[in-house]
Short mmCIF file of C-alpha atoms in Angstrom, two decimals:
data_model
loop_
_atom_site.label_atom_id
_atom_site.label_comp_id
_atom_site.label_asym_id
_atom_site.label_seq_id
_atom_site.Cartn_x
_atom_site.Cartn_y
_atom_site.Cartn_z
CA UNK L 13 -88.03 104.64 239.65
CA UNK L 14 -87.14 102.04 237.05
CA UNK L 15 -85.82 104.75 234.74
CA UNK L 16 -83.63 106.13 237.49
CA UNK L 17 -82.14 102.71 238.14
CA UNK L 18 -81.48 102.20 234.45
CA UNK L 19 -79.73 105.55 234.23
CA UNK L 20 -77.60 104.77 237.25
CA UNK L 21 -76.65 101.38 235.83
CA UNK L 22 -75.57 102.99 232.56
CA UNK L 23 -73.39 105.45 234.41
CA UNK L 24 -71.74 102.69 236.44
CA UNK L 25 -71.17 100.59 233.34
CA UNK L 26 -69.55 103.50 231.58
CA UNK L 27 -67.28 104.06 234.54
CA UNK L 28 -66.12 100.44 234.57
CA UNK L 29 -65.42 100.18 230.82
CA UNK L 30 -61.77 99.92 229.92
CA UNK L 31 -60.15 103.09 228.67
CA UNK L 32 -59.36 103.36 224.98
CA UNK L 33 -55.80 102.07 224.14
CA UNK L 34 -53.34 104.88 223.42
CA UNK L 35 -49.93 103.61 222.35
CA UNK L 36 -46.94 104.97 224.22
CA UNK L 37 -44.67 107.21 222.15
CA UNK L 38 -41.58 105.40 220.82
CA UNK L 39 -38.42 105.85 222.85
CA UNK L 40 -36.12 108.59 221.64
CA UNK L 41 -33.07 107.21 219.93
CA UNK L 42 -29.98 109.33 219.56
CA UNK L 43 -29.12 109.81 215.87
CA UNK L 44 -26.21 107.69 214.67
CA UNK L 45 -23.36 109.83 213.43
CA UNK L 46 -22.63 109.27 209.75
CA UNK L 47 -19.34 107.54 209.02
CA UNK L 48 -17.10 109.93 207.11
CA UNK L 49 -16.05 108.88 203.64
CA UNK L 50 -14.01 110.48 200.90
CA UNK L 51 -10.33 111.39 200.86
CA UNK L 52 -8.52 112.57 203.96
CA UNK L 53 -6.74 115.38 202.13
CA UNK L 54 -8.02 118.42 200.26
CA UNK L 55 -7.62 118.79 196.50
CA UNK L 56 -4.92 121.46 196.79
CA UNK L 57 -2.69 119.23 198.92
CA UNK L 58 -3.21 116.25 196.62
CA UNK L 59 -2.33 118.37 193.59
CA UNK L 60 0.85 119.65 195.26
CA UNK L 61 2.03 116.22 196.35
CA UNK L 62 1.40 114.81 192.90
CA UNK L 63 3.46 117.53 191.27
CA UNK L 64 6.31 117.04 193.74
CA UNK L 65 6.67 113.33 192.90
CA UNK L 66 10.03 112.49 191.25
CA UNK L 67 9.93 112.33 187.46
CA UNK L 68 11.28 109.33 185.51
CA UNK L 69 14.77 109.49 183.98
CA UNK L 70 15.03 111.60 180.83
CA UNK L 71 14.51 109.72 177.60
CA UNK L 72 17.81 108.63 176.08
CA UNK L 73 19.83 109.33 179.23
CA UNK L 74 22.27 106.95 180.86
CA UNK L 75 19.94 106.88 183.87
CA UNK L 76 17.07 105.68 181.71
CA UNK L 77 19.22 102.94 180.18
CA UNK L 78 20.29 101.78 183.63
CA UNK L 79 16.67 101.86 184.84
CA UNK L 80 15.52 99.70 181.94
CA UNK L 81 18.36 97.26 182.52
CA UNK L 82 17.58 97.14 186.24
CA UNK L 83 14.21 95.53 185.60
CA UNK L 84 15.89 92.22 184.76
CA UNK L 85 16.90 91.68 188.40
CA UNK L 86 13.24 91.35 189.40
CA UNK L 87 12.01 89.10 186.62
CA UNK L 88 11.22 85.47 187.45
CA UNK L 89 9.42 82.65 185.67
CA UNK L 90 5.69 82.10 185.99
CA UNK L 91 6.26 78.98 188.12
CA UNK L 92 8.24 80.92 190.76
CA UNK L 93 6.55 81.66 194.15
CA UNK L 94 7.42 85.34 193.74
CA UNK L 95 5.41 85.43 190.51
CA UNK L 96 2.38 84.02 192.31
CA UNK L 97 2.74 86.54 195.12
CA UNK L 98 2.98 89.35 192.57
CA UNK L 99 -0.30 88.22 191.06
CA UNK L 100 -1.92 88.26 194.51
CA UNK L 101 -0.52 91.68 195.40
CA UNK L 102 -1.98 93.21 192.24
CA UNK L 103 -5.22 93.43 194.25
CA UNK L 104 -5.40 96.72 196.15
CA UNK L 105 -9.15 97.07 196.69
CA UNK L 106 -9.37 97.90 200.42
CA UNK L 107 -11.19 94.91 201.92
CA UNK L 108 -9.05 92.43 199.97
CA UNK L 109 -5.75 94.30 200.31
CA UNK L 110 -5.91 93.74 204.07
CA UNK L 111 -4.92 90.12 203.37
CA UNK L 112 -1.46 91.27 202.23
CA UNK L 113 -0.67 91.95 205.89
CA UNK L 114 -2.11 88.78 207.44
CA UNK L 115 1.10 86.85 207.82
CA UNK L 116 3.09 89.20 210.10
CA UNK L 117 -0.03 89.60 212.25
CA UNK L 118 -1.00 85.94 212.50
CA UNK L 119 -4.55 86.61 211.40
CA UNK L 120 -6.90 86.55 208.40
CA UNK L 121 -8.34 90.02 208.03
CA UNK L 122 -10.14 89.64 204.71
CA UNK L 123 -12.37 86.90 206.16
CA UNK L 124 -14.24 89.56 208.15
CA UNK L 125 -12.76 92.92 207.11
CA UNK L 126 -12.65 95.21 210.17
CA UNK L 127 -14.72 98.34 209.39
CA UNK L 128 -12.28 101.00 210.60
CA UNK L 129 -9.28 99.39 208.89
CA UNK L 130 -11.27 99.06 205.68
CA UNK L 131 -12.31 102.69 205.96
CA UNK L 132 -8.70 103.77 206.43
CA UNK L 133 -7.62 101.90 203.30
CA UNK L 134 -10.63 103.17 201.32
CA UNK L 135 -10.17 106.83 202.17
CA UNK L 136 -6.40 106.66 201.72
CA UNK L 137 -6.87 104.99 198.33
CA UNK L 138 -8.88 108.00 197.18
CA UNK L 139 -5.96 110.23 198.16
CA UNK L 140 -3.54 107.89 196.38
CA UNK L 141 -5.59 107.82 193.18
CA UNK L 142 -6.04 111.59 193.04
CA UNK L 143 -2.39 112.45 193.64
CA UNK L 144 -1.12 109.70 191.31
CA UNK L 145 -3.30 111.03 188.49
CA UNK L 146 -1.62 114.40 188.86
CA UNK L 147 1.84 112.82 188.91
CA UNK L 148 1.17 110.63 185.87
CA UNK L 149 -0.26 113.52 183.84
CA UNK L 150 3.09 115.37 183.84
CA UNK L 151 4.85 112.95 181.49
CA UNK L 152 3.94 109.75 179.67
CA UNK L 153 6.20 106.76 180.06
CA UNK L 154 5.36 103.47 178.34
CA UNK L 155 5.34 100.32 180.44
CA UNK L 156 7.97 97.58 180.03
CA UNK L 157 5.64 95.15 178.26
CA UNK L 158 4.75 97.92 175.78
CA UNK L 159 8.39 98.77 175.10
CA UNK L 160 9.24 95.09 174.76
CA UNK L 161 6.37 92.78 173.69
CA UNK L 162 8.40 89.75 174.82
CA UNK L 163 7.94 90.83 178.46
CA UNK L 164 5.33 88.57 180.02
CA UNK L 165 2.94 90.16 182.51
CA UNK L 166 1.65 88.31 185.55
CA UNK L 167 -1.87 89.74 185.20
CA UNK L 168 -4.19 90.34 182.29
CA UNK L 169 -3.67 93.81 180.84
CA UNK L 170 -6.08 95.87 178.77
CA UNK L 171 -5.80 99.05 176.73
CA UNK L 172 -5.78 101.26 179.83
CA UNK L 173 -2.38 99.85 180.77
CA UNK L 174 -1.05 100.92 177.39
CA UNK L 175 -2.41 104.47 177.58
CA UNK L 176 -1.76 105.05 181.30
CA UNK L 177 1.73 106.24 182.21
CA UNK L 178 4.06 103.82 183.92
CA UNK L 179 5.47 106.65 186.04
CA UNK L 180 4.88 106.69 188.93
CA UNK L 181 3.49 103.34 190.07
CA UNK L 182 0.29 104.00 192.01
CA UNK L 183 0.35 100.41 193.30
CA UNK L 184 3.74 101.17 194.84
CA UNK L 185 2.21 104.27 196.43
CA UNK L 186 -0.65 102.22 197.84
CA UNK L 187 1.76 99.62 199.19
CA UNK L 188 3.68 102.19 201.19
CA UNK L 189 0.58 103.97 202.51
CA UNK L 190 -1.14 100.70 203.45
CA UNK L 191 2.01 99.39 205.10
CA UNK L 192 2.40 102.55 207.17
CA UNK L 193 -1.26 102.42 208.23
CA UNK L 194 -0.87 98.83 209.36
CA UNK L 195 2.36 99.62 211.17
CA UNK L 196 0.56 102.44 212.97
CA UNK L 197 -2.20 100.03 213.97
CA UNK L 198 0.20 97.26 215.09
CA UNK L 199 3.58 98.82 215.94
CA UNK L 200 4.89 95.56 217.43
CA UNK L 201 5.17 94.21 213.86
CA UNK L 202 6.20 97.48 212.25
CA UNK L 203 9.25 96.23 210.33
CA UNK L 204 7.45 93.25 208.82
CA UNK L 205 4.37 95.26 207.92
CA UNK L 206 6.46 97.90 206.18
CA UNK L 207 8.28 95.14 204.32
CA UNK L 208 4.94 93.83 203.02
CA UNK L 209 4.02 97.32 201.88
CA UNK L 210 7.29 97.67 199.98
CA UNK L 211 6.83 94.26 198.36
CA UNK L 212 3.56 95.42 196.74
CA UNK L 213 5.59 97.89 194.68
CA UNK L 214 8.29 95.32 193.92
CA UNK L 215 5.58 93.00 192.62
CA UNK L 216 4.92 95.48 189.82
CA UNK L 217 8.49 94.90 188.64
CA UNK L 218 8.04 91.14 188.81
CA UNK L 219 4.90 91.59 186.73
CA UNK L 220 6.65 93.65 184.03
CA UNK L 221 4.27 96.56 184.58
CA UNK L 222 6.75 99.25 185.71
CA UNK L 223 10.44 100.12 185.72
CA UNK L 224 12.37 100.45 189.00
CA UNK L 225 12.33 104.28 188.90
CA UNK L 226 8.53 104.20 188.59
CA UNK L 227 8.24 102.13 191.73
CA UNK L 228 10.72 104.29 193.62
CA UNK L 229 8.79 107.43 192.67
CA UNK L 230 5.51 105.82 193.70
CA UNK L 231 6.95 104.81 197.04
CA UNK L 232 8.28 108.33 197.60
CA UNK L 233 4.79 109.68 196.95
CA UNK L 234 3.43 107.13 199.42
CA UNK L 235 5.71 108.44 202.16
CA UNK L 236 4.68 112.06 201.68
CA UNK L 237 1.02 111.15 201.37
CA UNK L 238 1.05 109.21 204.63
CA UNK L 239 2.76 112.05 206.47
CA UNK L 240 -0.04 114.39 205.37
CA UNK L 241 -2.87 111.89 205.90
CA UNK L 242 -1.75 110.84 209.37
CA UNK L 243 -1.72 114.48 210.53
CA UNK L 244 -5.47 114.88 209.92
CA UNK L 245 -7.97 114.60 212.81
CA UNK L 246 -10.08 112.23 210.72
CA UNK L 247 -7.20 109.79 210.36
CA UNK L 248 -6.40 110.00 214.05
CA UNK L 249 -10.01 109.13 214.92
CA UNK L 250 -10.02 106.19 212.49
CA UNK L 251 -6.70 104.74 213.61
CA UNK L 252 -7.84 104.60 217.26
CA UNK L 253 -10.74 102.36 216.22
CA UNK L 254 -8.52 100.38 213.87
CA UNK L 255 -6.04 99.53 216.63
CA UNK L 256 -8.87 98.13 218.74
CA UNK L 257 -10.28 96.14 215.81
CA UNK L 258 -6.91 94.73 214.88
CA UNK L 259 -6.16 93.62 218.44
CA UNK L 260 -9.50 91.80 218.53
CA UNK L 261 -8.86 90.15 215.15
CA UNK L 262 -5.41 88.96 216.20
CA UNK L 263 -6.83 87.48 219.40
CA UNK L 264 -9.03 85.15 217.33
CA UNK L 265 -5.95 83.22 216.22
CA UNK L 266 -6.98 82.80 212.58
CA UNK L 267 -4.31 82.05 210.02
CA UNK L 268 -3.90 82.61 206.30
CA UNK L 269 -2.93 79.37 204.52
CA UNK L 270 -0.92 81.36 201.97
CA UNK L 271 1.67 82.43 204.57
CA UNK L 272 4.08 79.56 203.91
CA UNK L 273 4.17 80.41 200.20
CA UNK L 274 4.58 84.10 201.01
CA UNK L 275 7.60 83.42 203.22
CA UNK L 276 9.13 81.37 200.42
CA UNK L 277 8.45 84.12 197.87
CA UNK L 278 10.00 86.82 200.04
CA UNK L 279 12.92 84.67 201.12
CA UNK L 280 11.95 84.73 204.79
#
């Protein structure tokens, strides 16, 4: 009898014991789509646009002489506000180049660079670099400070500036493309944003790094590049996000303390 009771007790105890812990499977999380990087345009298009960029004036021509003489109109002393702005606008790395457009927008974008805007600048800069390499490879033109050692530059230059063709100015190309991107993101300030983009190219003249024809050719390349870039689905997806980001950034009411000096430099 006792053995029966013991057996029954064991069965009851087993039935009351807590079940072994089995962890629940983790919740399913939808995979995050990878953010596209790389240029917007294909290599064939970039090659074509580079080759279509205007060439510099022929050596020894009247046009070349006039182009060289035209540089003097942009030269200022190193204490001039335009000289300081030219030094600042030499920076075209995407996250920092956003600051060139702060003043018309009443914001300070480089403090917290908006991801989509930064991506737009980054991908476009790859297009700019690739097409400018093609354009520069067609003909070598020495820079003003190489032709005339008395020309003072507003930034430190190394050997690459001496061996890299002055024509066309890739900074001028970037200025136009960046300005058009910003104008697309904030059309209410289109004229002022485009003006800032143009001034990036003009700064290269102030700095003694290019001749006027080099800047004009670079800006022409910028126009054709933007037309091609903005027609791509990838750009259209990025600019939708960028408009939203920019509206949010402008709503914060941040300001760039350099705006007063910029207005003075640009005569506005």
